[in-house]
PDB file of C-alpha atoms in Angstrom:
ATOM      1  CA  MET Z  25       3.225 -19.087   9.023  1.00  0.00           C
ATOM      2  CA  THR Z  26       1.412 -21.108  11.630  1.00  0.00           C
ATOM      3  CA  ALA Z  27       1.706 -24.848  10.988  1.00  0.00           C
ATOM      4  CA  ALA Z  28      -1.183 -25.722  13.312  1.00  0.00           C
ATOM      5  CA  GLY Z  29      -3.325 -23.925  15.821  1.00  0.00           C
ATOM      6  CA  PRO Z  30      -4.707 -20.410  15.638  1.00  0.00           C
ATOM      7  CA  ARG Z  31      -4.216 -18.430  12.468  1.00  0.00           C
ATOM      8  CA  SER Z  32      -2.128 -15.287  12.653  1.00  0.00           C
ATOM      9  CA  TYR Z  33      -3.220 -12.006  11.081  1.00  0.00           C
ATOM     10  CA  PHE Z  34      -0.872  -9.114  10.319  1.00  0.00           C
ATOM     11  CA  LEU Z  35      -2.568  -5.701  10.109  1.00  0.00           C
ATOM     12  CA  ALA Z  36      -0.827  -3.692   7.394  1.00  0.00           C
ATOM     13  CA  GLY Z  37      -2.094  -0.247   6.563  1.00  0.00           C
ATOM     14  CA  VAL Z  38      -1.487   3.442   6.164  1.00  0.00           C
ATOM     15  CA  MET Z  39       0.518   4.976   8.993  1.00  0.00           C
ATOM     16  CA  GLN Z  40       2.414   7.895   7.488  1.00  0.00           C
ATOM     17  CA  GLY Z  41       1.238   7.595   3.891  1.00  0.00           C
ATOM     18  CA  ALA Z  42       1.905  10.796   1.961  1.00  0.00           C
ATOM     19  CA  ARG Z  43       2.168  12.904   5.133  1.00  0.00           C
ATOM     20  CA  GLY Z  44       5.412  14.551   6.087  1.00  0.00           C
ATOM     21  CA  GLY Z  45       7.340  14.228   9.317  1.00  0.00           C
ATOM     22  CA  ALA Z  46       5.720  12.454  12.241  1.00  0.00           C
ATOM     23  CA  VAL Z  47       2.127  13.170  11.141  1.00  0.00           C
ATOM     24  CA  LEU Z  48       0.188   9.910  11.043  1.00  0.00           C
ATOM     25  CA  ALA Z  49      -3.103   8.890   9.492  1.00  0.00           C
ATOM     26  CA  ASP Z  50      -5.917   8.029  11.881  1.00  0.00           C
ATOM     27  CA  GLN Z  51      -5.043   4.578  13.236  1.00  0.00           C
ATOM     28  CA  GLY Z  52      -8.545   3.749  14.520  1.00  0.00           C
ATOM     29  CA  TYR Z  53      -9.018   1.254  11.698  1.00  0.00           C
ATOM     30  CA  ARG Z  54      -6.531  -1.109  13.361  1.00  0.00           C
ATOM     31  CA  GLU Z  55      -8.772  -1.617  16.397  1.00  0.00           C
ATOM     32  CA  GLN Z  56     -11.793  -2.084  14.104  1.00  0.00           C
ATOM     33  CA  LEU Z  57      -9.938  -4.772  12.128  1.00  0.00           C
ATOM     34  CA  ARG Z  58      -8.650  -6.455  15.292  1.00  0.00           C
ATOM     35  CA  ARG Z  59     -12.147  -6.587  16.828  1.00  0.00           C
ATOM     36  CA  THR Z  60     -13.657  -7.880  13.574  1.00  0.00           C
ATOM     37  CA  ILE Z  61     -11.067 -10.643  13.258  1.00  0.00           C
ATOM     38  CA  LEU Z  62     -11.431 -11.732  16.904  1.00  0.00           C
ATOM     39  CA  GLU Z  63     -15.208 -11.680  16.618  1.00  0.00           C
ATOM     40  CA  HIS Z  64     -14.991 -14.288  13.854  1.00  0.00           C
ATOM     41  CA  ARG Z  65     -11.756 -16.008  14.934  1.00  0.00           C
ATOM     42  CA  PRO Z  66     -11.582 -15.749  18.754  1.00  0.00           C
ATOM     43  CA  ASP Z  67      -8.353 -17.772  18.883  1.00  0.00           C
ATOM     44  CA  ALA Z  68      -6.587 -15.700  16.214  1.00  0.00           C
ATOM     45  CA  VAL Z  69      -3.230 -14.083  16.871  1.00  0.00           C
ATOM     46  CA  VAL Z  70      -3.406 -10.471  15.633  1.00  0.00           C
ATOM     47  CA  HIS Z  71      -0.146  -8.641  14.958  1.00  0.00           C
ATOM     48  CA  GLU Z  72      -0.703  -4.870  15.076  1.00  0.00           C
ATOM     49  CA  PRO Z  73       2.404  -2.906  14.026  1.00  0.00           C
ATOM     50  CA  GLY Z  74       1.616   0.228  16.044  1.00  0.00           C
ATOM     51  CA  ARG Z  75       1.339  -1.764  19.260  1.00  0.00           C
ATOM     52  CA  LEU Z  76       4.407  -3.825  18.420  1.00  0.00           C
ATOM     53  CA  MET Z  77       6.463  -0.711  17.708  1.00  0.00           C
ATOM     54  CA  ARG Z  78       5.450   0.802  21.039  1.00  0.00           C
ATOM     55  CA  GLU Z  79       6.366  -2.462  22.766  1.00  0.00           C
ATOM     56  CA  TRP Z  80       9.662  -2.976  20.936  1.00  0.00           C
ATOM     57  CA  ILE Z  81      11.021   0.581  20.692  1.00  0.00           C
ATOM     58  CA  GLY Z  82       8.670   2.791  22.710  1.00  0.00           C
ATOM     59  CA  ALA Z  83      11.386   3.528  25.263  1.00  0.00           C
ATOM     60  CA  HIS Z  84      13.324   5.306  22.487  1.00  0.00           C
ATOM     61  CA  GLU Z  85      10.390   7.332  21.147  1.00  0.00           C
ATOM     62  CA  GLN Z  86      11.802  10.797  21.802  1.00  0.00           C
ATOM     63  CA  ALA Z  87      15.205  10.003  20.264  1.00  0.00           C
ATOM     64  CA  ILE Z  88      13.475   8.445  17.239  1.00  0.00           C
ATOM     65  CA  LEU Z  89      11.202  11.474  16.754  1.00  0.00           C
ATOM     66  CA  THR Z  90      14.169  13.851  17.028  1.00  0.00           C
ATOM     67  CA  GLY Z  91      16.337  11.827  14.630  1.00  0.00           C
ATOM     68  CA  HIS Z  92      13.484  11.364  12.178  1.00  0.00           C
ATOM     69  CA  ALA Z  93      12.636  15.085  12.219  1.00  0.00           C
ATOM     70  CA  ALA Z  94      16.266  15.948  11.449  1.00  0.00           C
ATOM     71  CA  LEU Z  95      15.992  14.025   8.166  1.00  0.00           C
ATOM     72  CA  ALA Z  96      13.781  16.805   6.747  1.00  0.00           C
ATOM     73  CA  ASP Z  97      16.793  19.142   6.658  1.00  0.00           C
ATOM     74  CA  THR Z  98      19.228  16.526   5.365  1.00  0.00           C
ATOM     75  CA  PRO Z  99      19.564  16.812   1.568  1.00  0.00           C
ATOM     76  CA  GLU Z 100      21.335  13.459   1.140  1.00  0.00           C
ATOM     77  CA  ILE Z 101      20.785  10.462   3.348  1.00  0.00           C
ATOM     78  CA  HIS Z 102      23.071   7.451   3.476  1.00  0.00           C
ATOM     79  CA  ARG Z 103      21.951   4.414   5.421  1.00  0.00           C
ATOM     80  CA  ASP Z 104      25.360   3.888   7.016  1.00  0.00           C
ATOM     81  CA  ALA Z 105      25.256   7.440   8.401  1.00  0.00           C
ATOM     82  CA  LEU Z 106      21.853   7.182  10.090  1.00  0.00           C
ATOM     83  CA  GLY Z 107      21.950   7.807  13.810  1.00  0.00           C
ATOM     84  CA  PRO Z 108      21.234   4.949  16.213  1.00  0.00           C
ATOM     85  CA  ALA Z 109      17.601   5.963  16.848  1.00  0.00           C
ATOM     86  CA  VAL Z 110      16.658   6.120  13.160  1.00  0.00           C
ATOM     87  CA  SER Z 111      18.597   2.901  12.531  1.00  0.00           C
ATOM     88  CA  LEU Z 112      16.509   1.272  15.277  1.00  0.00           C
ATOM     89  CA  LEU Z 113      13.358   2.553  13.560  1.00  0.00           C
ATOM     90  CA  THR Z 114      14.362   1.162  10.152  1.00  0.00           C
ATOM     91  CA  ALA Z 115      15.417  -2.172  11.698  1.00  0.00           C
ATOM     92  CA  THR Z 116      11.986  -2.334  13.348  1.00  0.00           C
ATOM     93  CA  PHE Z 117      10.331  -1.765   9.971  1.00  0.00           C
ATOM     94  CA  HIS Z 118      12.274  -4.719   8.547  1.00  0.00           C
ATOM     95  CA  ARG Z 119      11.284  -6.814  11.555  1.00  0.00           C
ATOM     96  CA  LEU Z 120       7.626  -5.963  10.906  1.00  0.00           C
ATOM     97  CA  THR Z 121       7.828  -6.898   7.212  1.00  0.00           C
ATOM     98  CA  GLU Z 122       9.353 -10.243   8.249  1.00  0.00           C
ATOM     99  CA  LEU Z 123       6.448 -10.769  10.659  1.00  0.00           C
ATOM    100  CA  ALA Z 124       4.018 -10.048   7.810  1.00  0.00           C
ATOM    101  CA  ALA Z 125       5.721 -12.823   5.804  1.00  0.00           C
ATOM    102  CA  GLU Z 126       5.446 -15.250   8.723  1.00  0.00           C
ATOM    103  CA  SER Z 127       1.730 -14.585   9.271  1.00  0.00           C
ATOM    104  CA  ASP Z 128      -1.068 -16.650   7.783  1.00  0.00           C
ATOM    105  CA  VAL Z 129      -3.072 -13.632   6.618  1.00  0.00           C
ATOM    106  CA  CYS Z 130      -1.969 -10.070   5.879  1.00  0.00           C
ATOM    107  CA  VAL Z 131      -4.847  -7.592   5.964  1.00  0.00           C
ATOM    108  CA  ALA Z 132      -3.840  -4.399   4.128  1.00  0.00           C
ATOM    109  CA  TRP Z 133      -5.979  -1.328   4.858  1.00  0.00           C
ATOM    110  CA  LEU Z 134      -5.597   1.295   2.093  1.00  0.00           C
ATOM    111  CA  PRO Z 135      -8.562   3.707   2.174  1.00  0.00           C
ATOM    112  CA  ASP Z 136      -9.329   6.726   0.004  1.00  0.00           C
ATOM    113  CA  HIS Z 137      -6.926   5.761  -2.793  1.00  0.00           C
ATOM    114  CA  GLU Z 138      -4.013   6.686  -0.531  1.00  0.00           C
ATOM    115  CA  PRO Z 139      -0.827   4.807  -1.373  1.00  0.00           C
ATOM    116  CA  SER Z 140       1.425   3.590   1.419  1.00  0.00           C
ATOM    117  CA  MET Z 141       4.968   2.484   0.707  1.00  0.00           C
ATOM    118  CA  GLY Z 142       5.209   0.704   4.056  1.00  0.00           C
ATOM    119  CA  THR Z 143       1.997  -1.210   3.403  1.00  0.00           C
ATOM    120  CA  ALA Z 144       3.239  -2.150  -0.075  1.00  0.00           C
ATOM    121  CA  ALA Z 145       6.450  -3.542   1.453  1.00  0.00           C
ATOM    122  CA  GLU Z 146       4.449  -5.523   4.034  1.00  0.00           C
ATOM    123  CA  MET Z 147       2.116  -6.853   1.337  1.00  0.00           C
ATOM    124  CA  LEU Z 148       5.017  -7.932  -0.879  1.00  0.00           C
ATOM    125  CA  SER Z 149       6.757  -9.612   2.031  1.00  0.00           C
ATOM    126  CA  ALA Z 150       3.549 -11.420   3.036  1.00  0.00           C
ATOM    127  CA  HIS Z 151       2.895 -12.466  -0.565  1.00  0.00           C
ATOM    128  CA  ARG Z 152       6.425 -13.817  -0.958  1.00  0.00           C
ATOM    129  CA  GLY Z 153       6.115 -15.601   2.383  1.00  0.00           C
ATOM    130  CA  GLY Z 154       2.984 -17.449   1.239  1.00  0.00           C
ATOM    131  CA  ALA Z 155       0.477 -15.567   3.389  1.00  0.00           C
ATOM    132  CA  THR Z 156      -3.015 -14.858   2.150  1.00  0.00           C
ATOM    133  CA  VAL Z 157      -3.040 -11.126   1.377  1.00  0.00           C
ATOM    134  CA  VAL Z 158      -6.401  -9.390   1.720  1.00  0.00           C
ATOM    135  CA  ALA Z 159      -6.422  -5.755   0.597  1.00  0.00           C
ATOM    136  CA  VAL Z 160      -9.243  -3.563   1.875  1.00  0.00           C
ATOM    137  CA  THR Z 161      -9.171  -0.746  -0.639  1.00  0.00           C
ATOM    138  CA  GLU Z 162     -10.819   0.808  -3.650  1.00  0.00           C
ATOM    139  CA  MET Z 163      -7.462   0.753  -5.508  1.00  0.00           C
ATOM    140  CA  ARG Z 164      -8.400  -2.209  -7.699  1.00  0.00           C
ATOM    141  CA  GLN Z 165      -6.222  -0.993 -10.561  1.00  0.00           C
ATOM    142  CA  ASN Z 166      -3.048  -0.296  -8.574  1.00  0.00           C
ATOM    143  CA  LEU Z 167      -0.366  -2.689  -9.830  1.00  0.00           C
ATOM    144  CA  ALA Z 168       1.200  -3.326  -6.407  1.00  0.00           C
ATOM    145  CA  VAL Z 169      -2.215  -4.107  -4.918  1.00  0.00           C
ATOM    146  CA  LEU Z 170      -3.102  -6.393  -7.832  1.00  0.00           C
ATOM    147  CA  ALA Z 171       0.243  -8.184  -7.824  1.00  0.00           C
ATOM    148  CA  CYS Z 172       0.368  -8.872  -4.088  1.00  0.00           C
ATOM    149  CA  SER Z 173      -3.280  -9.458  -3.124  1.00  0.00           C
ATOM    150  CA  ASP Z 174      -5.178 -12.719  -3.122  1.00  0.00           C
ATOM    151  CA  VAL Z 175      -8.425 -10.824  -2.700  1.00  0.00           C
ATOM    152  CA  ILE Z 176      -9.323  -7.115  -2.890  1.00  0.00           C
ATOM    153  CA  LEU Z 177     -12.334  -5.908  -0.907  1.00  0.00           C
ATOM    154  CA  PRO Z 178     -13.863  -2.410  -0.914  1.00  0.00           C
ATOM    155  CA  ASP Z 179     -14.541  -1.881   2.815  1.00  0.00           C
ATOM    156  CA  LEU Z 180     -14.753  -3.280   6.336  1.00  0.00           C
ATOM    157  CA  ALA Z 181     -18.207  -4.800   5.743  1.00  0.00           C
ATOM    158  CA  ALA Z 182     -16.853  -6.778   2.764  1.00  0.00           C
ATOM    159  CA  PHE Z 183     -13.885  -7.908   4.870  1.00  0.00           C
ATOM    160  CA  GLU Z 184     -16.277  -9.159   7.540  1.00  0.00           C
ATOM    161  CA  ARG Z 185     -18.274 -11.065   4.903  1.00  0.00           C
ATOM    162  CA  TRP Z 186     -14.992 -12.561   3.631  1.00  0.00           C
ATOM    163  CA  LEU Z 187     -14.081 -13.702   7.161  1.00  0.00           C
ATOM    164  CA  THR Z 188     -17.522 -15.270   7.563  1.00  0.00           C
ATOM    165  CA  SER Z 189     -17.315 -17.054   4.199  1.00  0.00           C
ATOM    166  CA  GLN Z 190     -13.987 -18.675   5.079  1.00  0.00           C
ATOM    167  CA  GLY Z 191     -15.701 -21.238   7.349  1.00  0.00           C
ATOM    168  CA  ALA Z 192     -13.775 -22.909  10.131  1.00  0.00           C
ATOM    169  CA  PRO Z 193     -10.312 -21.616  10.977  1.00  0.00           C
ATOM    170  CA  HIS Z 194      -7.421 -23.226   9.129  1.00  0.00           C
ATOM    171  CA  ASP Z 195      -6.253 -26.436  10.816  1.00  0.00           C
ATOM    172  CA  GLY Z 196      -2.697 -26.400   9.468  1.00  0.00           C
ATOM    173  CA  THR Z 197      -3.141 -29.419   7.193  1.00  0.00           C
ATOM    174  CA  HIS Z 198      -3.223 -27.541   3.888  1.00  0.00           C
ATOM    175  CA  ASP Z 199      -0.627 -25.462   2.097  1.00  0.00           C
ATOM    176  CA  ALA Z 200      -0.898 -21.773   1.207  1.00  0.00           C
ATOM    177  CA  ALA Z 201      -2.652 -22.493  -2.112  1.00  0.00           C
ATOM    178  CA  ASP Z 202      -5.444 -24.286  -0.228  1.00  0.00           C
ATOM    179  CA  ARG Z 203      -5.968 -21.196   1.949  1.00  0.00           C
ATOM    180  CA  SER Z 204      -6.209 -18.812  -0.993  1.00  0.00           C
ATOM    181  CA  PRO Z 205      -9.367 -16.712  -0.662  1.00  0.00           C
ATOM    182  CA  THR Z 206      -9.821 -16.931  -4.426  1.00  0.00           C
ATOM    183  CA  THR Z 207     -10.281 -20.722  -4.290  1.00  0.00           C
ATOM    184  CA  GLU Z 208     -13.863 -21.452  -5.236  1.00  0.00           C
ATOM    185  CA  PRO Z 209     -15.791 -24.152  -3.396  1.00  0.00           C
ATOM    186  CA  THR Z 210     -16.520 -27.291  -5.356  1.00  0.00           C
ATOM    187  CA  HIS Z 211     -20.114 -27.768  -6.401  1.00  0.00           C
ATOM    188  CA  GLY Z 212     -21.780 -31.147  -6.248  1.00  0.00           C
ATOM    189  CA  GLY Z 213     -20.574 -34.107  -4.220  1.00  0.00           C
ATOM    190  CA  THR Z 214     -19.298 -33.760  -0.702  1.00  0.00           C
ATOM    191  CA  SER Z 215     -16.532 -31.582   0.489  1.00  0.00           C
ATOM    192  CA  ALA Z 216     -13.871 -32.557   2.994  1.00  0.00           C
TER     193      ALA Z 216
END
């Protein structure tokens, strides 16, 4: 997490979800979240996994797609037998979950009650790393969402209100507990 300076935001959310093969959910929400964050925190660092994957492993896209597609016809899969392209893909996933843990805020987009194992892993990693985890979802009763989130919001408008209510960007002088979005402001007296 950032000790001082701009806060970092990791954008977790449904990519594959319950879809098979290389079919992805609409990723337009990532740009909406990025724009919303930068509108309220112009100096924020926004980590967007789709962009990072293209940057880190985009040159291997065709080999990854071919190797990943072959898994559909493989009845048993053993990690040590994965081909180099799929191994690169799984290593990239681990790298992304580590980045979620290192970020100040993890924003998890989980619309339409659609579970996402990748998002759950990113949320858990962020939670364990001390990041503030903000879930944008209607899945208020999902145990993974409840266990890993500091705040659960129903939609983008609520997320924008949450960003606005957080006041000035974090200056790096407080610990993770002080940044928790569930911390209520003190009433009466002056605040620091």
